[in-house]
């Protein structure tokens, strides 16, 4: 009997302890619910913090540690200078997708204040972060003194409408004469063709293909590669290497090659990212890679052949009646293509994978090149020619630069380029500036080692730049102010 009473007493003490514990926990929970969660509202992730962004970077992410009042975030998020975009949400993450391209050479400031939590009125500590756009950098081939035939990169700064050179760097040594080049999308290296100046005067120059590191990196999390490190991609022992192209994503190279001992063994070769090198079984002097490198457009007698280079490149196509493709949109879905008409005039068309073929304009003269204006892709910057009477009283074609409205075909001339048959232009990736060259050609000399795109021997050349008009009225003329830059030719902006 005594033993049973003792057991009952022990059980009641245990029950009492459990009951007290439950009461304490309930009290604590009640206090927490009454006072609310006191963890401060914070941003624990900003994907562009201290980063350098380019036109290919389209969105950033802000991550919060707690649910937020989304309206207070959207009303108080500011970027200075303005960088328009659209906001979307997924849980506690904000996604900001740009609707305009960033302006290069700019420091942006992201600010957020007076933002609140979703379940209480606690405010976010003011956010003040910075991120940067890429520097204004371009490459060219030098022509002055010791720079002649060398690959050079130049960094520009802009104050109001004046550009100044901040830094200039020579990338290649004196035992290589550079003839052409393409910049990789990350800006860390450049693909170029070059030959040994000791072979000048040979009937067939032994031009090889190389890459060189620039000493630049737009990725702040990676180690900057050393400057001027050269790697050979293609030698010239068996084949002569002529024209080449590099896809916008940097994953595909196409090269025109001719066997020294057997001219019938000639055609285009592809070099893929994994190092595979192979002929693709077609000849062509004019060709252009798609931005993703999965196909190449090759001018052929009677039309343009679209040749797939990878398993995702689709089926081969032949665009009958067209002369050449001279440009792709950034995503590759639109092409600018030239058609040679029966009366020897030329027509420019836009081919859109979604909307079909649209005629833009017709001209009796040459179309040297066109580039999409990158911000809206509704206009083109084109190099066209006009017939003029020269100093020798002979009629000749003279290039001029113009803006073309794709929808209406309206043409607004910007700049006449007299005595410049071999003009190269390059529109900046943010669409804010345009580079072009003017070269002086002379009668071919065996001791001159530089030639232009159309094979004239180059004696001298000058680079020019101007700020592109941002609000174009096709019914009125524009006053373009050009600025002289370095001595050189073949300017090309970094992506």
CSV table of C-alpha atoms in Angstrom, one decimal:
chain,number,residue,atom,x,y,z
A,1,UNK,CA,0.0,0.0,0.0
A,2,UNK,CA,2.8,2.4,0.9
A,3,UNK,CA,4.6,1.5,-2.3
A,4,UNK,CA,1.6,2.4,-4.5
A,5,UNK,CA,1.2,5.8,-2.8
A,6,UNK,CA,4.9,6.5,-3.4
A,7,UNK,CA,4.6,5.6,-7.1
A,8,UNK,CA,1.5,7.8,-7.5
A,9,UNK,CA,3.4,10.7,-5.8
A,10,UNK,CA,6.4,10.3,-8.2
A,11,UNK,CA,4.0,10.3,-11.2
A,12,UNK,CA,2.2,13.4,-10.1
A,13,UNK,CA,5.6,15.3,-9.7
A,14,UNK,CA,6.5,14.3,-13.3
A,15,UNK,CA,3.2,15.5,-14.5
A,16,UNK,CA,3.7,18.8,-12.7
A,17,UNK,CA,7.1,19.3,-14.3
A,18,UNK,CA,5.7,18.6,-17.8
A,19,UNK,CA,2.9,21.0,-17.1
A,20,UNK,CA,5.2,23.8,-16.0
A,21,UNK,CA,7.4,23.2,-19.1
A,22,UNK,CA,4.5,23.5,-21.4
A,23,UNK,CA,3.3,26.6,-19.6
A,24,UNK,CA,6.7,28.2,-20.0
A,25,UNK,CA,6.9,27.4,-23.7
A,26,UNK,CA,3.5,28.8,-24.3
A,27,UNK,CA,4.3,31.9,-22.5
A,28,UNK,CA,7.5,32.4,-24.5
A,29,UNK,CA,5.6,31.8,-27.8
A,30,UNK,CA,3.0,34.3,-26.7
A,31,UNK,CA,5.7,36.9,-26.0
A,32,UNK,CA,7.3,36.3,-29.3
A,33,UNK,CA,4.0,36.7,-31.1
A,34,UNK,CA,3.2,39.8,-29.2
A,35,UNK,CA,6.5,41.5,-29.7
A,36,UNK,CA,7.0,40.1,-33.2
A,37,UNK,CA,10.2,38.8,-34.9
A,38,UNK,CA,13.0,41.2,-33.9
A,39,UNK,CA,15.5,39.9,-36.6
A,40,UNK,CA,16.3,43.1,-38.6
A,41,UNK,CA,15.3,43.1,-42.3
A,42,UNK,CA,18.4,42.8,-44.4
A,43,UNK,CA,19.6,42.2,-47.9
A,44,UNK,CA,21.8,39.2,-48.0
A,45,UNK,CA,22.6,39.0,-51.7
A,46,UNK,CA,23.2,41.5,-54.5
A,47,UNK,CA,24.4,39.7,-57.7
A,48,UNK,CA,26.1,42.8,-59.3
A,49,UNK,CA,27.9,44.1,-56.2
A,50,UNK,CA,31.2,45.6,-57.3
A,51,UNK,CA,30.8,43.8,-60.7
A,52,UNK,CA,31.6,45.1,-64.2
A,53,UNK,CA,28.6,44.4,-66.5
A,54,UNK,CA,28.3,44.4,-70.2
A,55,UNK,CA,25.5,44.5,-72.7
A,56,UNK,CA,25.1,40.7,-72.4
A,57,UNK,CA,24.2,41.1,-68.6
A,58,UNK,CA,20.4,41.5,-68.6
A,59,UNK,CA,19.3,41.2,-65.0
A,60,UNK,CA,20.4,41.3,-61.3
A,61,UNK,CA,19.0,39.7,-58.1
A,62,UNK,CA,18.4,41.1,-54.7
A,63,UNK,CA,17.8,38.6,-51.9
A,64,UNK,CA,16.1,39.4,-48.6
A,65,UNK,CA,16.4,37.5,-45.3
A,66,UNK,CA,12.6,37.8,-44.5
A,67,UNK,CA,9.3,38.4,-46.4
A,68,UNK,CA,9.1,42.1,-47.5
A,69,UNK,CA,6.4,44.6,-48.4
A,70,UNK,CA,7.0,44.4,-52.1
A,71,UNK,CA,5.3,47.6,-52.9
A,72,UNK,CA,7.7,49.6,-50.6
A,73,UNK,CA,10.7,47.9,-52.3
A,74,UNK,CA,9.4,48.7,-55.8
A,75,UNK,CA,8.7,52.3,-55.0
A,76,UNK,CA,12.0,53.1,-53.3
A,77,UNK,CA,14.5,51.1,-55.4
A,78,UNK,CA,16.7,53.6,-57.4
A,79,UNK,CA,19.6,53.4,-59.8
A,80,UNK,CA,21.7,56.4,-60.5
A,81,UNK,CA,22.3,57.3,-63.3
A,82,UNK,CA,19.0,55.7,-64.4
A,83,UNK,CA,19.0,52.2,-65.8
A,84,UNK,CA,15.4,51.3,-66.7
A,85,UNK,CA,14.1,47.8,-66.1
A,86,UNK,CA,11.2,45.6,-64.9
A,87,UNK,CA,10.8,44.0,-61.5
A,88,UNK,CA,9.6,40.5,-60.8
A,89,UNK,CA,9.6,38.4,-57.6
A,90,UNK,CA,10.2,34.8,-56.6
A,91,UNK,CA,9.8,34.3,-52.8
A,92,UNK,CA,12.1,36.7,-51.0
A,93,UNK,CA,14.1,37.4,-54.2
A,94,UNK,CA,13.7,40.4,-56.4
A,95,UNK,CA,14.7,40.1,-60.1
A,96,UNK,CA,15.4,43.3,-62.0
A,97,UNK,CA,15.5,42.8,-65.8
A,98,UNK,CA,17.0,45.7,-67.9
A,99,UNK,CA,14.9,47.2,-70.6
A,100,UNK,CA,17.8,49.3,-71.9
A,101,UNK,CA,21.5,48.6,-72.4
A,102,UNK,CA,24.0,49.9,-69.8
A,103,UNK,CA,26.2,52.8,-70.9
A,104,UNK,CA,29.9,51.7,-71.0
A,105,UNK,CA,32.4,53.6,-68.8
A,106,UNK,CA,29.7,54.3,-66.1
A,107,UNK,CA,29.6,53.8,-62.4
A,108,UNK,CA,26.0,53.0,-61.2
A,109,UNK,CA,24.7,53.4,-57.7
A,110,UNK,CA,21.9,51.2,-56.4
A,111,UNK,CA,20.0,52.7,-53.5
A,112,UNK,CA,17.1,51.3,-51.4
A,113,UNK,CA,15.7,53.0,-48.3
A,114,UNK,CA,12.3,53.1,-46.4
A,115,UNK,CA,11.6,49.5,-47.4
A,116,UNK,CA,9.5,47.5,-44.9
A,117,UNK,CA,9.0,44.0,-43.8
A,118,UNK,CA,5.8,42.2,-44.8
A,119,UNK,CA,4.5,41.3,-41.2
A,120,UNK,CA,5.8,44.3,-39.3
A,121,UNK,CA,6.9,47.9,-39.8
A,122,UNK,CA,10.6,47.3,-39.3
A,123,UNK,CA,12.5,49.2,-42.0
A,124,UNK,CA,15.4,48.0,-44.0
A,125,UNK,CA,18.7,49.5,-43.3
A,126,UNK,CA,19.5,51.8,-46.2
A,127,UNK,CA,21.2,50.0,-49.1
A,128,UNK,CA,23.9,51.8,-51.0
A,129,UNK,CA,25.8,49.6,-53.5
A,130,UNK,CA,27.8,50.3,-56.6
A,131,UNK,CA,28.4,48.4,-59.8
A,132,UNK,CA,30.1,49.3,-63.0
A,133,UNK,CA,29.7,48.9,-66.8
A,134,UNK,CA,32.7,47.8,-68.9
A,135,UNK,CA,35.3,50.3,-69.9
A,136,UNK,CA,35.3,51.8,-73.4
A,137,UNK,CA,38.0,49.7,-75.0
A,138,UNK,CA,38.8,49.1,-78.7
A,139,UNK,CA,41.5,47.4,-80.7
A,140,UNK,CA,43.2,48.4,-83.9
A,141,UNK,CA,46.3,47.8,-86.1
A,142,UNK,CA,49.0,50.4,-85.7
A,143,UNK,CA,50.6,52.3,-88.6
A,144,UNK,CA,53.0,54.8,-87.0
A,145,UNK,CA,56.7,54.1,-86.5
A,146,UNK,CA,57.3,51.1,-84.2
A,147,UNK,CA,53.6,50.5,-83.9
A,148,UNK,CA,53.2,49.6,-87.6
A,149,UNK,CA,51.6,46.2,-88.1
A,150,UNK,CA,51.1,45.6,-84.3
A,151,UNK,CA,47.9,44.9,-82.5
A,152,UNK,CA,47.1,47.7,-80.1
A,153,UNK,CA,44.3,48.2,-77.5
A,154,UNK,CA,43.1,51.6,-76.3
A,155,UNK,CA,40.9,52.6,-73.4
A,156,UNK,CA,38.8,55.7,-73.7
A,157,UNK,CA,37.2,58.1,-71.3
A,158,UNK,CA,34.3,60.4,-72.2
A,159,UNK,CA,33.5,63.8,-70.7
A,160,UNK,CA,30.6,65.5,-72.4
A,161,UNK,CA,31.2,64.9,-76.1
A,162,UNK,CA,35.0,64.6,-76.0
A,163,UNK,CA,36.8,61.3,-75.9
A,164,UNK,CA,40.3,61.0,-74.3
A,165,UNK,CA,42.7,58.1,-74.4
A,166,UNK,CA,43.3,56.8,-70.9
A,167,UNK,CA,45.6,53.9,-71.8
A,168,UNK,CA,47.2,52.4,-74.9
A,169,UNK,CA,48.9,49.0,-74.9
A,170,UNK,CA,50.8,47.2,-77.7
A,171,UNK,CA,50.0,43.5,-77.6
A,172,UNK,CA,52.1,41.8,-80.3
A,173,UNK,CA,55.8,41.7,-80.9
A,174,UNK,CA,57.8,43.1,-83.9
A,175,UNK,CA,58.3,39.7,-85.5
A,176,UNK,CA,54.6,39.5,-86.4
A,177,UNK,CA,52.7,41.7,-88.8
A,178,UNK,CA,49.0,41.7,-87.9
A,179,UNK,CA,46.6,41.6,-90.9
A,180,UNK,CA,43.2,41.1,-89.2
A,181,UNK,CA,41.7,40.3,-85.8
A,182,UNK,CA,38.5,39.5,-83.8
A,183,UNK,CA,37.9,40.1,-80.1
A,184,UNK,CA,36.6,37.3,-77.8
A,185,UNK,CA,33.4,38.1,-75.9
A,186,UNK,CA,35.0,38.2,-72.5
A,187,UNK,CA,37.7,40.6,-73.7
A,188,UNK,CA,40.5,38.5,-72.3
A,189,UNK,CA,42.0,37.6,-75.6
A,190,UNK,CA,42.0,38.4,-79.3
A,191,UNK,CA,42.1,36.1,-82.3
A,192,UNK,CA,44.4,37.5,-85.0
A,193,UNK,CA,46.2,36.6,-88.3
A,194,UNK,CA,49.8,37.6,-88.8
A,195,UNK,CA,53.0,36.8,-90.7
A,196,UNK,CA,56.7,37.2,-90.3
A,197,UNK,CA,57.9,40.5,-91.8
A,198,UNK,CA,61.0,38.7,-93.1
A,199,UNK,CA,58.7,37.0,-95.7
A,200,UNK,CA,57.5,40.3,-97.2
A,201,UNK,CA,57.9,40.0,-101.0
A,202,UNK,CA,57.2,36.3,-101.2
A,203,UNK,CA,54.5,35.4,-103.7
A,204,UNK,CA,52.4,33.7,-101.0
A,205,UNK,CA,52.7,35.1,-97.4
A,206,UNK,CA,52.7,32.5,-94.7
A,207,UNK,CA,49.9,33.9,-92.6
A,208,UNK,CA,49.2,32.1,-89.4
A,209,UNK,CA,46.4,32.3,-86.8
A,210,UNK,CA,47.1,33.2,-83.2
A,211,UNK,CA,45.5,34.4,-80.0
A,212,UNK,CA,46.9,36.9,-77.6
A,213,UNK,CA,45.9,37.8,-74.1
A,214,UNK,CA,44.9,41.4,-73.5
A,215,UNK,CA,45.6,41.7,-69.8
A,216,UNK,CA,41.9,42.7,-69.3
A,217,UNK,CA,39.2,40.9,-67.5
A,218,UNK,CA,35.6,42.1,-67.0
A,219,UNK,CA,35.0,39.3,-64.5
A,220,UNK,CA,36.1,40.6,-61.0
A,221,UNK,CA,36.0,37.1,-59.5
A,222,UNK,CA,38.6,35.6,-61.9
A,223,UNK,CA,42.4,36.2,-62.0
A,224,UNK,CA,43.4,38.6,-64.7
A,225,UNK,CA,45.5,36.7,-67.3
A,226,UNK,CA,49.0,38.1,-68.1
A,227,UNK,CA,49.2,40.5,-71.0
A,228,UNK,CA,50.7,39.6,-74.4
A,229,UNK,CA,50.7,35.8,-74.1
A,230,UNK,CA,50.6,34.4,-77.6
A,231,UNK,CA,49.3,31.0,-78.6
A,232,UNK,CA,49.3,29.7,-82.2
A,233,UNK,CA,46.0,28.2,-83.4
A,234,UNK,CA,46.8,27.4,-87.1
A,235,UNK,CA,50.2,27.2,-88.7
A,236,UNK,CA,50.9,27.8,-92.4
A,237,UNK,CA,53.1,24.8,-93.3
A,238,UNK,CA,50.6,23.1,-95.7
A,239,UNK,CA,47.8,25.6,-96.2
A,240,UNK,CA,47.7,29.3,-96.8
A,241,UNK,CA,45.3,30.9,-94.3
A,242,UNK,CA,43.2,33.8,-95.7
A,243,UNK,CA,40.0,35.3,-94.3
A,244,UNK,CA,38.5,34.2,-91.0
A,245,UNK,CA,35.7,34.9,-88.6
A,246,UNK,CA,34.9,34.4,-84.9
A,247,UNK,CA,31.4,33.8,-83.6
A,248,UNK,CA,30.0,36.3,-81.1
A,249,UNK,CA,30.1,33.7,-78.3
A,250,UNK,CA,33.7,32.9,-79.0
A,251,UNK,CA,33.1,29.2,-79.5
A,252,UNK,CA,33.6,28.8,-83.3
A,253,UNK,CA,36.2,30.0,-85.8
A,254,UNK,CA,35.9,29.7,-89.5
A,255,UNK,CA,39.0,30.0,-91.8
A,256,UNK,CA,39.5,30.2,-95.5
A,257,UNK,CA,42.4,27.9,-96.5
A,258,UNK,CA,44.2,27.0,-99.7
A,259,UNK,CA,46.8,24.2,-100.1
A,260,UNK,CA,50.1,25.6,-101.4
A,261,UNK,CA,50.8,22.6,-103.6
A,262,UNK,CA,47.3,21.9,-104.7
A,263,UNK,CA,45.1,25.0,-105.3
A,264,UNK,CA,42.1,22.6,-105.9
A,265,UNK,CA,42.3,21.7,-102.2
A,266,UNK,CA,40.7,25.0,-101.0
A,267,UNK,CA,37.8,25.8,-98.9
A,268,UNK,CA,36.5,26.7,-95.4
A,269,UNK,CA,37.6,25.0,-92.2
A,270,UNK,CA,35.9,25.1,-88.8
A,271,UNK,CA,37.6,25.2,-85.5
A,272,UNK,CA,35.3,24.3,-82.6
A,273,UNK,CA,35.7,25.2,-78.9
A,274,UNK,CA,36.8,21.6,-78.1
A,275,UNK,CA,39.7,22.0,-80.5
A,276,UNK,CA,38.3,20.0,-83.4
A,277,UNK,CA,39.6,21.3,-86.8
A,278,UNK,CA,38.0,20.1,-90.0
A,279,UNK,CA,37.0,21.2,-93.5
A,280,UNK,CA,33.3,21.8,-94.1
A,281,UNK,CA,33.4,21.0,-97.8
A,282,UNK,CA,32.6,24.4,-99.3
A,283,UNK,CA,34.5,27.2,-100.8
A,284,UNK,CA,33.8,30.9,-100.2
A,285,UNK,CA,35.5,34.3,-100.1
A,286,UNK,CA,32.7,36.0,-98.2
A,287,UNK,CA,31.2,34.4,-95.2
A,288,UNK,CA,29.8,35.3,-91.8
A,289,UNK,CA,29.3,33.2,-88.6
A,290,UNK,CA,26.0,33.3,-86.7
A,291,UNK,CA,26.3,34.7,-83.2
A,292,UNK,CA,26.0,31.3,-81.6
A,293,UNK,CA,28.5,29.8,-84.0
A,294,UNK,CA,26.2,27.0,-85.0
A,295,UNK,CA,26.0,27.9,-88.7
A,296,UNK,CA,27.9,30.0,-91.3
A,297,UNK,CA,26.5,32.0,-94.2
A,298,UNK,CA,28.6,31.6,-97.3
A,299,UNK,CA,28.2,33.6,-100.5
A,300,UNK,CA,28.0,31.3,-103.5
A,301,UNK,CA,27.2,31.8,-107.2
A,302,UNK,CA,23.4,32.4,-107.4
A,303,UNK,CA,22.8,32.7,-103.7
A,304,UNK,CA,23.8,32.3,-100.0
A,305,UNK,CA,24.4,28.9,-98.5
A,306,UNK,CA,23.6,28.5,-94.8
A,307,UNK,CA,25.8,25.6,-93.6
A,308,UNK,CA,25.3,24.0,-90.1
A,309,UNK,CA,28.5,23.5,-88.2
A,310,UNK,CA,27.2,21.7,-85.1
A,311,UNK,CA,24.4,19.1,-84.5
A,312,UNK,CA,22.2,22.0,-83.3
A,313,UNK,CA,22.8,24.1,-86.4
A,314,UNK,CA,19.8,22.8,-88.2
A,315,UNK,CA,19.6,21.7,-91.9
A,316,UNK,CA,21.5,23.3,-94.8
A,317,UNK,CA,19.7,26.0,-96.6
A,318,UNK,CA,20.3,27.9,-99.9
A,319,UNK,CA,18.9,31.4,-100.2
A,320,UNK,CA,18.6,31.8,-103.9
A,321,UNK,CA,19.1,35.2,-105.6
A,322,UNK,CA,20.9,36.8,-102.7
A,323,UNK,CA,24.5,38.1,-102.7
A,324,UNK,CA,25.7,38.0,-99.1
A,325,UNK,CA,24.6,38.3,-95.5
A,326,UNK,CA,26.3,41.4,-93.9
A,327,UNK,CA,24.9,41.3,-90.4
A,328,UNK,CA,23.1,39.4,-87.6
A,329,UNK,CA,21.0,40.8,-84.7
A,330,UNK,CA,22.4,40.1,-81.3
A,331,UNK,CA,20.3,36.9,-80.8
A,332,UNK,CA,20.9,35.8,-84.4
A,333,UNK,CA,17.1,35.7,-85.2
A,334,UNK,CA,17.4,38.5,-87.7
A,335,UNK,CA,19.8,38.8,-90.7
A,336,UNK,CA,20.6,41.7,-93.0
A,337,UNK,CA,21.1,40.4,-96.5
A,338,UNK,CA,22.0,42.0,-99.8
A,339,UNK,CA,20.3,41.0,-103.1
A,340,UNK,CA,21.8,41.7,-106.5
A,341,UNK,CA,18.9,42.5,-108.9
A,342,UNK,CA,18.6,41.8,-112.6
A,343,UNK,CA,19.3,45.5,-113.5
A,344,UNK,CA,22.5,45.4,-111.4
A,345,UNK,CA,21.0,47.4,-108.6
A,346,UNK,CA,21.1,46.1,-105.1
A,347,UNK,CA,18.4,45.7,-102.5
A,348,UNK,CA,18.8,45.3,-98.7
A,349,UNK,CA,16.4,43.0,-96.8
A,350,UNK,CA,15.9,41.9,-93.2
A,351,UNK,CA,15.2,38.2,-92.8
A,352,UNK,CA,13.4,37.5,-89.5
A,353,UNK,CA,12.8,34.0,-88.3
A,354,UNK,CA,9.4,35.1,-86.9
A,355,UNK,CA,8.2,37.8,-89.3
A,356,UNK,CA,9.7,36.6,-92.6
A,357,UNK,CA,11.5,38.8,-95.2
A,358,UNK,CA,11.1,42.6,-95.3
A,359,UNK,CA,12.6,44.9,-98.0
A,360,UNK,CA,14.4,47.9,-96.6
A,361,UNK,CA,15.8,49.9,-99.6
A,362,UNK,CA,17.1,49.6,-103.1
A,363,UNK,CA,20.2,51.3,-104.5
A,364,UNK,CA,22.1,51.5,-107.7
A,365,UNK,CA,25.5,51.6,-105.9
A,366,UNK,CA,27.4,49.4,-103.5
A,367,UNK,CA,26.4,48.5,-99.9
A,368,UNK,CA,29.7,48.1,-98.1
A,369,UNK,CA,28.4,47.0,-94.7
A,370,UNK,CA,25.6,47.5,-92.1
A,371,UNK,CA,25.3,47.0,-88.3
A,372,UNK,CA,22.2,46.9,-86.1
A,373,UNK,CA,21.9,49.8,-83.7
A,374,UNK,CA,22.1,47.6,-80.5
A,375,UNK,CA,19.7,49.4,-78.2
A,376,UNK,CA,16.5,48.9,-80.1
A,377,UNK,CA,17.6,47.1,-83.3
A,378,UNK,CA,15.1,49.2,-85.2
A,379,UNK,CA,17.7,51.1,-87.3
A,380,UNK,CA,20.9,50.3,-89.1
A,381,UNK,CA,24.2,52.1,-89.5
A,382,UNK,CA,25.3,51.5,-93.0
A,383,UNK,CA,28.3,52.3,-95.3
A,384,UNK,CA,26.9,53.0,-98.8
A,385,UNK,CA,28.5,54.6,-101.8
A,386,UNK,CA,27.5,57.4,-104.1
A,387,UNK,CA,28.7,58.3,-107.6
A,388,UNK,CA,30.9,61.5,-107.7
A,389,UNK,CA,33.3,63.0,-110.2
A,390,UNK,CA,36.9,62.9,-109.0
A,391,UNK,CA,39.8,65.3,-109.4
A,392,UNK,CA,40.7,63.4,-112.6
A,393,UNK,CA,37.1,64.0,-114.0
A,394,UNK,CA,36.4,60.3,-113.7
A,395,UNK,CA,33.2,59.0,-112.1
A,396,UNK,CA,34.0,57.0,-109.0
A,397,UNK,CA,32.1,55.6,-105.9
A,398,UNK,CA,32.6,57.5,-102.7
A,399,UNK,CA,31.5,56.0,-99.4
A,400,UNK,CA,29.3,57.7,-96.9
A,401,UNK,CA,27.8,56.8,-93.6
A,402,UNK,CA,24.1,56.7,-93.1
A,403,UNK,CA,21.3,55.7,-90.6
A,404,UNK,CA,18.5,53.6,-92.1
A,405,UNK,CA,15.1,53.0,-90.6
A,406,UNK,CA,14.3,49.3,-91.0
A,407,UNK,CA,10.6,49.7,-90.9
A,408,UNK,CA,10.3,52.5,-93.5
A,409,UNK,CA,13.6,52.3,-95.4
A,410,UNK,CA,14.2,56.0,-94.8
A,411,UNK,CA,17.8,57.0,-95.2
A,412,UNK,CA,19.5,59.8,-93.2
A,413,UNK,CA,23.1,60.5,-94.4
A,414,UNK,CA,25.5,61.3,-91.6
A,415,UNK,CA,29.0,61.7,-93.0
A,416,UNK,CA,30.7,61.8,-96.3
A,417,UNK,CA,34.0,59.9,-96.5
A,418,UNK,CA,35.9,61.2,-99.6
A,419,UNK,CA,39.0,59.4,-100.8
A,420,UNK,CA,38.2,56.5,-98.5
A,421,UNK,CA,37.4,53.4,-100.5
A,422,UNK,CA,38.4,50.9,-97.9
A,423,UNK,CA,36.5,52.2,-94.8
A,424,UNK,CA,36.0,50.0,-91.7
A,425,UNK,CA,33.5,51.0,-89.1
A,426,UNK,CA,32.6,49.7,-85.6
A,427,UNK,CA,29.6,50.6,-83.6
A,428,UNK,CA,30.1,50.4,-79.8
A,429,UNK,CA,28.2,47.6,-78.0
A,430,UNK,CA,26.1,50.2,-76.1
A,431,UNK,CA,25.3,52.1,-79.3
A,432,UNK,CA,26.7,55.4,-78.0
A,433,UNK,CA,29.8,55.8,-80.3
A,434,UNK,CA,31.0,54.8,-83.7
A,435,UNK,CA,34.6,54.3,-84.8
A,436,UNK,CA,35.8,54.4,-88.4
A,437,UNK,CA,39.1,54.6,-90.2
A,438,UNK,CA,40.4,56.4,-93.3
A,439,UNK,CA,43.4,54.9,-95.0
A,440,UNK,CA,45.7,56.3,-97.6
A,441,UNK,CA,46.5,53.7,-100.3
A,442,UNK,CA,49.5,53.8,-102.6
A,443,UNK,CA,50.8,51.8,-105.6
A,444,UNK,CA,51.8,48.3,-104.4
A,445,UNK,CA,55.3,48.2,-103.1
A,446,UNK,CA,57.2,45.0,-102.2
A,447,UNK,CA,58.7,46.7,-99.1
A,448,UNK,CA,55.3,47.6,-97.7
A,449,UNK,CA,53.8,44.9,-95.5
A,450,UNK,CA,50.3,46.2,-94.8
A,451,UNK,CA,47.2,45.9,-97.0
A,452,UNK,CA,43.6,46.8,-96.5
A,453,UNK,CA,40.5,44.7,-96.8
A,454,UNK,CA,40.3,45.2,-100.6
A,455,UNK,CA,44.1,44.6,-100.9
A,456,UNK,CA,45.4,48.1,-101.6
A,457,UNK,CA,48.8,48.8,-100.0
A,458,UNK,CA,48.4,51.1,-97.0
A,459,UNK,CA,50.7,54.0,-96.6
A,460,UNK,CA,48.9,55.7,-93.7
A,461,UNK,CA,45.6,55.8,-91.9
A,462,UNK,CA,43.7,57.6,-89.2
A,463,UNK,CA,41.1,56.6,-86.7
A,464,UNK,CA,38.0,58.7,-86.0
A,465,UNK,CA,35.1,58.6,-83.5
A,466,UNK,CA,31.8,60.4,-82.9
A,467,UNK,CA,28.9,60.2,-80.5
A,468,UNK,CA,25.9,58.6,-82.2
A,469,UNK,CA,22.6,60.6,-82.3
A,470,UNK,CA,20.2,59.3,-79.7
A,471,UNK,CA,16.9,60.8,-81.0
A,472,UNK,CA,16.9,60.6,-84.8
A,473,UNK,CA,14.4,62.6,-86.9
A,474,UNK,CA,14.6,61.3,-90.4
A,475,UNK,CA,12.9,64.4,-91.8
A,476,UNK,CA,15.8,66.7,-90.7
A,477,UNK,CA,19.6,66.6,-91.1
A,478,UNK,CA,22.0,65.9,-88.3
A,479,UNK,CA,25.2,67.7,-87.5
A,480,UNK,CA,27.9,65.1,-86.7
A,481,UNK,CA,31.1,66.2,-85.0
A,482,UNK,CA,34.0,63.8,-85.5
A,483,UNK,CA,37.1,63.5,-83.3
A,484,UNK,CA,40.5,62.4,-84.4
A,485,UNK,CA,42.0,59.5,-82.4
A,486,UNK,CA,45.1,57.4,-83.1
A,487,UNK,CA,47.0,56.6,-86.3
A,488,UNK,CA,45.9,53.1,-87.4
A,489,UNK,CA,43.2,51.1,-89.2
A,490,UNK,CA,40.6,48.4,-88.7
A,491,UNK,CA,39.2,49.7,-85.4
A,492,UNK,CA,37.0,47.3,-83.4
A,493,UNK,CA,35.2,47.8,-80.1
A,494,UNK,CA,35.5,45.2,-77.3
A,495,UNK,CA,32.1,43.5,-76.6
